[in-house]
Structure formats: structure tokens, C-alpha cells
Amino acid sequence: MAIKAKPHFDNVAPEMADSETFAAAMLTLRGLARMIWRYMLKHTLIWTYQIPTGATDGVYIYINPNFFKSLPNDSQRAFLLGHEVLHIVLRHAWRRMAFNKAGYFAIDTKLGKIPFIQKIWNWVTDAIINRELIAYGLEPIDGAILDDRFDRDTLADDAYRIKWQEDKAQQDQDQDDQDAADDESSDEDMGNAAPSNQDDDSEHNIDGDGDTQGEGDADQGDQDNECENDGG
């Protein structure tokens, strides 16, 4: 017997499924992206105010009714629906959970162990999906993540490696800049130090080992949320 997954949220606005707004969005999806529309029919849509926009846990699709109605046209509403169902079709949520369980993304012969950062995974998979939907002729939602390097033919794993290396290089550069600023501040403090009260003929032995290394263990905060919120 198949196991039925339990939804994370209750369907608090079932009347939305019978609304003209939803019907028009589904007609638009069927007209421009019939394959995605067929997948949409196979998955349960739950209307909830517990999320700001749209989300999926890999099984159910969750949409905020207010956000859905606030979109300016049927094409953008179809874009939102297609975005969430493509996350399910491409198994992004399931793969995210597998990476989190493993504790890393991959082991590379040159880069070593590549950590799994959920924020990067969400970003690249959104970018790929959004390009796919645009290729079908749907209008992207304002603020949708887009990257000219990633399109419908890009593998999510390849995009993740590129984005992770970019973010790591930027973090390393930011750390180098911070270290340089700290060293400069330390030198200024040493130059402004008060004169010693010792006699002139005494030996002045100043120990300058005043390096402060703030070894902060920064937690990325990318917890393994079972339900993945989408910002577009």
C-alpha cells in the first residue's frame, strides 16, 4: 500500500480552486505549457497563509491566496504554479534532503569536499526553472531569480558548483579586506599608545603580540526545512 504524505499546512481557502482567477491561470498554463499543466493536475494544491508566496515539499504545492491574487495577470499566476510543480518534477526537494543527510554536496578531485548550502541550491534551481518557464512564453514574476548563464539545459549540479565557487571567492575576498582593515586599525592603535612611565635608562621591552583573531564559527543557518519556500 502506498504511503500518503501528510501536508504541512491545512487548506484554508478551498474555494480558490473554483475561482475564475485560478481557472484563468490554469487555462494559460495549458495553452503555453501543456506538459507542465498536466503535471499540475496530478498534484494537490493547498491554499495557505502560512507562507508568503509559494512553496513545495516535493509532494504538495502550497500557495498564499493573497499573493496569488495580487499578481497582475494570468501569465504570472501560471508562472507561479508552473514554478512550484517543476520543483516537484525535477525532484529538487528530495535531492536537497539527500544532500543534507549526506552532510555535503560532492567530493571534487580539485576542490575537495564541497559543502551543501541550501540557500545556493534554492537559488540555482529557481534560476533554471524560471528560464524554462520563460522559454514556454510565461511572464516571470517581479523579482524572479534569473541568470543568463543558467537555462533550461543547465544541470542543477553544474550550476551549484559555479555559484558555490563564486560565493566562496567573494567570502574569501571579504575576509581578506576585513583582515587588512583590522591590521591597519591595530597599527594605528600602536602608534597612538601612551608613553611609558619607566626611566629613560631602563630597558623598554614592548611585546607587540596583540593580534586578535576573531575566529567566529559562522552558522549558515541553512536548516533542512522540509517545506521549501520560494521567493521566485
PDB file of C-alpha atoms in Angstrom:
ATOM      1  CA  MET A   1       0.000   0.000   0.000  1.00  0.00           C
ATOM      2  CA  ALA A   2       1.353   3.418  -0.955  1.00  0.00           C
ATOM      3  CA  ILE A   3       2.231   5.773   1.884  1.00  0.00           C
ATOM      4  CA  LYS A   4       0.354   9.068   1.768  1.00  0.00           C
ATOM      5  CA  ALA A   5       2.475  12.038   2.809  1.00  0.00           C
ATOM      6  CA  LYS A   6       0.925  14.386   5.344  1.00  0.00           C
ATOM      7  CA  PRO A   7       0.630  18.049   4.258  1.00  0.00           C
ATOM      8  CA  HIS A   8       2.486  20.644   6.293  1.00  0.00           C
ATOM      9  CA  PHE A   9      -0.453  23.047   6.230  1.00  0.00           C
ATOM     10  CA  ASP A  10      -4.247  22.882   6.104  1.00  0.00           C
ATOM     11  CA  ASN A  11      -6.115  24.020   3.035  1.00  0.00           C
ATOM     12  CA  VAL A  12      -7.739  27.139   4.472  1.00  0.00           C
ATOM     13  CA  ALA A  13      -9.148  28.538   1.213  1.00  0.00           C
ATOM     14  CA  PRO A  14     -10.510  25.613  -0.825  1.00  0.00           C
ATOM     15  CA  GLU A  15     -12.858  27.983  -2.660  1.00  0.00           C
ATOM     16  CA  MET A  16      -9.807  29.320  -4.541  1.00  0.00           C
ATOM     17  CA  ALA A  17      -9.800  26.142  -6.640  1.00  0.00           C
ATOM     18  CA  ASP A  18     -13.180  27.155  -8.074  1.00  0.00           C
ATOM     19  CA  SER A  19     -12.316  30.808  -8.581  1.00  0.00           C
ATOM     20  CA  GLU A  20     -12.169  32.467 -12.005  1.00  0.00           C
ATOM     21  CA  THR A  21      -8.656  33.714 -11.178  1.00  0.00           C
ATOM     22  CA  PHE A  22      -7.321  30.188 -10.703  1.00  0.00           C
ATOM     23  CA  ALA A  23      -9.218  28.853 -13.721  1.00  0.00           C
ATOM     24  CA  ALA A  24      -7.722  31.562 -15.957  1.00  0.00           C
ATOM     25  CA  ALA A  25      -4.220  30.792 -14.697  1.00  0.00           C
ATOM     26  CA  MET A  26      -4.673  27.085 -15.409  1.00  0.00           C
ATOM     27  CA  LEU A  27      -6.006  27.831 -18.909  1.00  0.00           C
ATOM     28  CA  THR A  28      -2.951  29.987 -19.555  1.00  0.00           C
ATOM     29  CA  LEU A  29      -0.679  27.207 -18.321  1.00  0.00           C
ATOM     30  CA  ARG A  30      -2.453  24.675 -20.535  1.00  0.00           C
ATOM     31  CA  GLY A  31      -2.189  26.941 -23.568  1.00  0.00           C
ATOM     32  CA  LEU A  32       1.515  27.748 -23.218  1.00  0.00           C
ATOM     33  CA  ALA A  33       2.986  24.818 -21.306  1.00  0.00           C
ATOM     34  CA  ARG A  34       0.693  21.832 -21.708  1.00  0.00           C
ATOM     35  CA  MET A  35       3.170  19.330 -20.244  1.00  0.00           C
ATOM     36  CA  ILE A  36       3.542  21.385 -17.061  1.00  0.00           C
ATOM     37  CA  TRP A  37      -0.238  21.801 -16.889  1.00  0.00           C
ATOM     38  CA  ARG A  38      -0.632  18.011 -16.986  1.00  0.00           C
ATOM     39  CA  TYR A  39       1.768  17.631 -14.074  1.00  0.00           C
ATOM     40  CA  MET A  40      -0.120  20.353 -12.223  1.00  0.00           C
ATOM     41  CA  LEU A  41      -3.322  18.297 -12.472  1.00  0.00           C
ATOM     42  CA  LYS A  42      -1.596  15.345 -10.803  1.00  0.00           C
ATOM     43  CA  HIS A  43      -0.542  17.216  -7.649  1.00  0.00           C
ATOM     44  CA  THR A  44      -2.563  18.586  -4.761  1.00  0.00           C
ATOM     45  CA  LEU A  45      -2.619  22.350  -4.364  1.00  0.00           C
ATOM     46  CA  ILE A  46      -3.081  23.655  -0.832  1.00  0.00           C
ATOM     47  CA  TRP A  47      -4.015  27.268  -0.189  1.00  0.00           C
ATOM     48  CA  THR A  48      -2.409  28.571   2.998  1.00  0.00           C
ATOM     49  CA  TYR A  49      -1.445  31.862   4.608  1.00  0.00           C
ATOM     50  CA  GLN A  50       1.461  30.217   6.452  1.00  0.00           C
ATOM     51  CA  ILE A  51       3.877  31.029   3.615  1.00  0.00           C
ATOM     52  CA  PRO A  52       4.410  34.422   1.934  1.00  0.00           C
ATOM     53  CA  THR A  53       4.303  33.319  -1.726  1.00  0.00           C
ATOM     54  CA  GLY A  54       4.545  29.707  -2.903  1.00  0.00           C
ATOM     55  CA  ALA A  55       6.352  26.568  -1.780  1.00  0.00           C
ATOM     56  CA  THR A  56       6.571  22.807  -2.179  1.00  0.00           C
ATOM     57  CA  ASP A  57       7.746  19.928  -0.031  1.00  0.00           C
ATOM     58  CA  GLY A  58       8.240  17.698  -3.047  1.00  0.00           C
ATOM     59  CA  VAL A  59       4.713  16.287  -2.782  1.00  0.00           C
ATOM     60  CA  TYR A  60       2.250  19.128  -2.245  1.00  0.00           C
ATOM     61  CA  ILE A  61       2.121  22.636  -3.686  1.00  0.00           C
ATOM     62  CA  TYR A  62       1.392  25.471  -1.255  1.00  0.00           C
ATOM     63  CA  ILE A  63       0.221  28.889  -2.461  1.00  0.00           C
ATOM     64  CA  ASN A  64      -0.668  32.002  -0.481  1.00  0.00           C
ATOM     65  CA  PRO A  65      -4.107  33.132  -1.777  1.00  0.00           C
ATOM     66  CA  ASN A  66      -3.387  36.815  -1.223  1.00  0.00           C
ATOM     67  CA  PHE A  67      -0.110  36.666  -3.112  1.00  0.00           C
ATOM     68  CA  PHE A  68      -1.704  34.685  -5.932  1.00  0.00           C
ATOM     69  CA  LYS A  69      -4.493  37.247  -6.353  1.00  0.00           C
ATOM     70  CA  SER A  70      -2.056  40.167  -6.087  1.00  0.00           C
ATOM     71  CA  LEU A  71      -0.167  39.143  -9.223  1.00  0.00           C
ATOM     72  CA  PRO A  72      -1.045  41.475 -12.117  1.00  0.00           C
ATOM     73  CA  ASN A  73      -2.070  38.941 -14.765  1.00  0.00           C
ATOM     74  CA  ASP A  74      -2.888  35.315 -15.573  1.00  0.00           C
ATOM     75  CA  SER A  75       0.531  34.674 -17.104  1.00  0.00           C
ATOM     76  CA  GLN A  76       2.344  35.496 -13.849  1.00  0.00           C
ATOM     77  CA  ARG A  77      -0.098  33.377 -11.862  1.00  0.00           C
ATOM     78  CA  ALA A  78       0.534  30.495 -14.291  1.00  0.00           C
ATOM     79  CA  PHE A  79       4.262  31.153 -13.868  1.00  0.00           C
ATOM     80  CA  LEU A  80       3.904  30.704 -10.093  1.00  0.00           C
ATOM     81  CA  LEU A  81       2.021  27.426 -10.463  1.00  0.00           C
ATOM     82  CA  GLY A  82       4.474  26.114 -13.037  1.00  0.00           C
ATOM     83  CA  HIS A  83       7.428  27.113 -10.884  1.00  0.00           C
ATOM     84  CA  GLU A  84       6.286  25.008  -7.943  1.00  0.00           C
ATOM     85  CA  VAL A  85       5.274  21.951  -9.947  1.00  0.00           C
ATOM     86  CA  LEU A  86       8.609  21.923 -11.806  1.00  0.00           C
ATOM     87  CA  HIS A  87      10.410  21.745  -8.446  1.00  0.00           C
ATOM     88  CA  ILE A  88       8.453  18.525  -7.851  1.00  0.00           C
ATOM     89  CA  VAL A  89       9.011  17.108 -11.342  1.00  0.00           C
ATOM     90  CA  LEU A  90      12.761  17.737 -11.110  1.00  0.00           C
ATOM     91  CA  ARG A  91      12.860  16.321  -7.554  1.00  0.00           C
ATOM     92  CA  HIS A  92      14.677  19.325  -6.148  1.00  0.00           C
ATOM     93  CA  ALA A  93      13.245  18.934  -2.640  1.00  0.00           C
ATOM     94  CA  TRP A  94      14.130  15.239  -2.479  1.00  0.00           C
ATOM     95  CA  ARG A  95      17.661  15.874  -3.696  1.00  0.00           C
ATOM     96  CA  ARG A  96      18.046  18.702  -1.177  1.00  0.00           C
ATOM     97  CA  MET A  97      17.094  16.329   1.636  1.00  0.00           C
ATOM     98  CA  ALA A  98      19.585  13.742   0.349  1.00  0.00           C
ATOM     99  CA  PHE A  99      22.404  16.303   0.306  1.00  0.00           C
ATOM    100  CA  ASN A 100      21.520  17.441   3.816  1.00  0.00           C
ATOM    101  CA  LYS A 101      21.516  13.850   5.028  1.00  0.00           C
ATOM    102  CA  ALA A 102      24.923  13.199   3.451  1.00  0.00           C
ATOM    103  CA  GLY A 103      26.310  16.359   5.018  1.00  0.00           C
ATOM    104  CA  TYR A 104      27.937  17.645   1.841  1.00  0.00           C
ATOM    105  CA  PHE A 105      27.227  18.303  -1.837  1.00  0.00           C
ATOM    106  CA  ALA A 106      30.088  16.459  -3.508  1.00  0.00           C
ATOM    107  CA  ILE A 107      33.737  15.477  -3.232  1.00  0.00           C
ATOM    108  CA  ASP A 108      35.745  17.048  -6.027  1.00  0.00           C
ATOM    109  CA  THR A 109      39.270  15.956  -7.017  1.00  0.00           C
ATOM    110  CA  LYS A 110      40.382  19.608  -7.234  1.00  0.00           C
ATOM    111  CA  LEU A 111      38.076  21.422  -4.821  1.00  0.00           C
ATOM    112  CA  GLY A 112      37.850  18.736  -2.144  1.00  0.00           C
ATOM    113  CA  LYS A 113      34.637  18.339  -0.183  1.00  0.00           C
ATOM    114  CA  ILE A 114      32.047  20.829  -1.365  1.00  0.00           C
ATOM    115  CA  PRO A 115      29.565  21.687   1.411  1.00  0.00           C
ATOM    116  CA  PHE A 116      25.851  21.696   0.774  1.00  0.00           C
ATOM    117  CA  ILE A 117      24.309  25.125   1.347  1.00  0.00           C
ATOM    118  CA  GLN A 118      20.550  25.125   0.938  1.00  0.00           C
ATOM    119  CA  LYS A 119      20.420  28.810   0.010  1.00  0.00           C
ATOM    120  CA  ILE A 120      22.657  28.195  -3.020  1.00  0.00           C
ATOM    121  CA  TRP A 121      20.672  25.107  -4.071  1.00  0.00           C
ATOM    122  CA  ASN A 122      17.399  27.036  -3.895  1.00  0.00           C
ATOM    123  CA  TRP A 123      18.911  29.914  -5.867  1.00  0.00           C
ATOM    124  CA  VAL A 124      20.281  27.866  -8.780  1.00  0.00           C
ATOM    125  CA  THR A 125      17.233  25.620  -9.096  1.00  0.00           C
ATOM    126  CA  ASP A 126      14.986  28.694  -9.132  1.00  0.00           C
ATOM    127  CA  ALA A 127      17.142  30.287 -11.837  1.00  0.00           C
ATOM    128  CA  ILE A 128      16.957  27.180 -14.030  1.00  0.00           C
ATOM    129  CA  ILE A 129      13.209  26.728 -13.598  1.00  0.00           C
ATOM    130  CA  ASN A 130      12.459  30.376 -14.282  1.00  0.00           C
ATOM    131  CA  ARG A 131      14.329  30.247 -17.595  1.00  0.00           C
ATOM    132  CA  GLU A 132      12.348  27.136 -18.525  1.00  0.00           C
ATOM    133  CA  LEU A 133       9.055  28.898 -17.864  1.00  0.00           C
ATOM    134  CA  ILE A 134      10.123  31.976 -19.823  1.00  0.00           C
ATOM    135  CA  ALA A 135      11.060  29.716 -22.741  1.00  0.00           C
ATOM    136  CA  TYR A 136       7.455  28.483 -22.718  1.00  0.00           C
ATOM    137  CA  GLY A 137       6.262  32.068 -23.063  1.00  0.00           C
ATOM    138  CA  LEU A 138       5.136  32.726 -19.472  1.00  0.00           C
ATOM    139  CA  GLU A 139       5.748  36.115 -17.871  1.00  0.00           C
ATOM    140  CA  PRO A 140       8.107  35.987 -14.868  1.00  0.00           C
ATOM    141  CA  ILE A 141       7.013  37.328 -11.518  1.00  0.00           C
ATOM    142  CA  ASP A 142       8.650  40.583 -10.456  1.00  0.00           C
ATOM    143  CA  GLY A 143      11.869  39.770  -8.612  1.00  0.00           C
ATOM    144  CA  ALA A 144      12.204  36.279 -10.070  1.00  0.00           C
ATOM    145  CA  ILE A 145      15.773  34.930  -9.928  1.00  0.00           C
ATOM    146  CA  LEU A 146      17.367  34.981 -13.373  1.00  0.00           C
ATOM    147  CA  ASP A 147      20.926  34.293 -14.506  1.00  0.00           C
ATOM    148  CA  ASP A 148      21.918  34.376 -18.164  1.00  0.00           C
ATOM    149  CA  ARG A 149      24.409  31.544 -17.605  1.00  0.00           C
ATOM    150  CA  PHE A 150      21.750  29.104 -16.427  1.00  0.00           C
ATOM    151  CA  ASP A 151      18.899  27.993 -18.663  1.00  0.00           C
ATOM    152  CA  ARG A 152      16.600  25.030 -19.297  1.00  0.00           C
ATOM    153  CA  ASP A 153      19.562  22.890 -20.443  1.00  0.00           C
ATOM    154  CA  THR A 154      21.721  23.554 -17.375  1.00  0.00           C
ATOM    155  CA  LEU A 155      22.186  20.774 -14.847  1.00  0.00           C
ATOM    156  CA  ALA A 156      21.458  21.916 -11.298  1.00  0.00           C
ATOM    157  CA  ASP A 157      24.675  20.248 -10.057  1.00  0.00           C
ATOM    158  CA  ASP A 158      26.808  22.207 -12.523  1.00  0.00           C
ATOM    159  CA  ALA A 159      25.090  25.471 -11.623  1.00  0.00           C
ATOM    160  CA  TYR A 160      25.598  24.755  -7.906  1.00  0.00           C
ATOM    161  CA  ARG A 161      29.364  24.274  -8.350  1.00  0.00           C
ATOM    162  CA  ILE A 162      29.645  27.558 -10.247  1.00  0.00           C
ATOM    163  CA  LYS A 163      27.579  29.516  -7.736  1.00  0.00           C
ATOM    164  CA  TRP A 164      29.331  27.955  -4.741  1.00  0.00           C
ATOM    165  CA  GLN A 165      32.797  28.820  -6.086  1.00  0.00           C
ATOM    166  CA  GLU A 166      31.672  32.402  -6.766  1.00  0.00           C
ATOM    167  CA  ASP A 167      30.220  32.836  -3.288  1.00  0.00           C
ATOM    168  CA  LYS A 168      33.308  31.283  -1.672  1.00  0.00           C
ATOM    169  CA  ALA A 169      35.642  33.570  -3.635  1.00  0.00           C
ATOM    170  CA  GLN A 170      33.583  36.584  -2.544  1.00  0.00           C
ATOM    171  CA  GLN A 171      33.623  35.455   1.087  1.00  0.00           C
ATOM    172  CA  ASP A 172      37.400  34.953   0.946  1.00  0.00           C
ATOM    173  CA  GLN A 173      37.832  38.422  -0.557  1.00  0.00           C
ATOM    174  CA  ASP A 174      35.597  39.977   2.106  1.00  0.00           C
ATOM    175  CA  GLN A 175      37.622  38.209   4.812  1.00  0.00           C
ATOM    176  CA  ASP A 176      40.919  39.456   3.337  1.00  0.00           C
ATOM    177  CA  ASP A 177      39.562  43.013   3.239  1.00  0.00           C
ATOM    178  CA  GLN A 178      38.400  42.724   6.849  1.00  0.00           C
ATOM    179  CA  ASP A 179      41.779  41.348   7.972  1.00  0.00           C
ATOM    180  CA  ALA A 180      43.578  44.208   6.209  1.00  0.00           C
ATOM    181  CA  ALA A 181      41.294  46.747   7.894  1.00  0.00           C
ATOM    182  CA  ASP A 182      41.878  45.118  11.300  1.00  0.00           C
ATOM    183  CA  ASP A 183      45.671  45.197  10.777  1.00  0.00           C
ATOM    184  CA  GLU A 184      45.532  48.868   9.813  1.00  0.00           C
ATOM    185  CA  SER A 185      43.452  49.677  12.884  1.00  0.00           C
ATOM    186  CA  SER A 186      45.883  47.747  15.090  1.00  0.00           C
ATOM    187  CA  ASP A 187      48.860  49.680  13.674  1.00  0.00           C
ATOM    188  CA  GLU A 188      47.112  52.986  14.387  1.00  0.00           C
ATOM    189  CA  ASP A 189      46.423  51.916  17.957  1.00  0.00           C
ATOM    190  CA  MET A 190      50.092  51.032  18.459  1.00  0.00           C
ATOM    191  CA  GLY A 191      51.160  54.408  17.067  1.00  0.00           C
ATOM    192  CA  ASN A 192      48.854  56.235  19.464  1.00  0.00           C
ATOM    193  CA  ALA A 193      49.956  54.275  22.538  1.00  0.00           C
ATOM    194  CA  ALA A 194      50.697  56.355  25.682  1.00  0.00           C
ATOM    195  CA  PRO A 195      54.427  56.841  26.515  1.00  0.00           C
ATOM    196  CA  SER A 196      55.903  54.564  29.142  1.00  0.00           C
ATOM    197  CA  ASN A 197      56.447  55.857  32.713  1.00  0.00           C
ATOM    198  CA  GLN A 198      59.714  53.947  33.041  1.00  0.00           C
ATOM    199  CA  ASP A 199      63.023  55.818  33.419  1.00  0.00           C
ATOM    200  CA  ASP A 200      64.921  56.623  30.265  1.00  0.00           C
ATOM    201  CA  ASP A 201      67.860  54.360  31.210  1.00  0.00           C
ATOM    202  CA  SER A 202      65.650  51.342  31.780  1.00  0.00           C
ATOM    203  CA  GLU A 203      65.136  48.651  29.175  1.00  0.00           C
ATOM    204  CA  HIS A 204      61.868  49.114  27.314  1.00  0.00           C
ATOM    205  CA  ASN A 205      60.630  45.697  26.225  1.00  0.00           C
ATOM    206  CA  ILE A 206      57.334  46.093  24.398  1.00  0.00           C
ATOM    207  CA  ASP A 207      55.611  42.849  23.495  1.00  0.00           C
ATOM    208  CA  GLY A 208      53.551  43.531  20.385  1.00  0.00           C
ATOM    209  CA  ASP A 209      51.780  40.197  20.247  1.00  0.00           C
ATOM    210  CA  GLY A 210      48.395  41.868  20.263  1.00  0.00           C
ATOM    211  CA  ASP A 211      46.866  40.078  17.341  1.00  0.00           C
ATOM    212  CA  THR A 212      43.187  39.407  17.870  1.00  0.00           C
ATOM    213  CA  GLN A 213      41.812  36.631  15.761  1.00  0.00           C
ATOM    214  CA  GLY A 214      38.054  36.565  15.887  1.00  0.00           C
ATOM    215  CA  GLU A 215      37.608  33.002  14.886  1.00  0.00           C
ATOM    216  CA  GLY A 216      33.842  33.186  14.589  1.00  0.00           C
ATOM    217  CA  ASP A 217      32.176  29.924  13.685  1.00  0.00           C
ATOM    218  CA  ALA A 218      29.515  31.418  11.444  1.00  0.00           C
ATOM    219  CA  ASP A 219      26.478  29.193  11.098  1.00  0.00           C
ATOM    220  CA  GLN A 220      24.972  29.472   7.635  1.00  0.00           C
ATOM    221  CA  GLY A 221      21.520  28.892   9.069  1.00  0.00           C
ATOM    222  CA  ASP A 222      20.568  26.739   6.096  1.00  0.00           C
ATOM    223  CA  GLN A 223      18.466  24.307   8.026  1.00  0.00           C
ATOM    224  CA  ASP A 224      16.841  21.345   6.337  1.00  0.00           C
ATOM    225  CA  ASN A 225      13.368  22.803   6.121  1.00  0.00           C
ATOM    226  CA  GLU A 226      11.003  20.125   4.913  1.00  0.00           C
ATOM    227  CA  CYS A 227       8.928  22.725   3.139  1.00  0.00           C
ATOM    228  CA  GLU A 228      10.902  24.905   0.781  1.00  0.00           C
ATOM    229  CA  ASN A 229       9.714  28.499   0.464  1.00  0.00           C
ATOM    230  CA  ASP A 230      10.224  30.157  -2.871  1.00  0.00           C
ATOM    231  CA  GLY A 231      10.891  33.783  -3.427  1.00  0.00           C
ATOM    232  CA  GLY A 232      10.576  33.306  -7.174  1.00  0.00           C
TER     233      GLY A 232
END
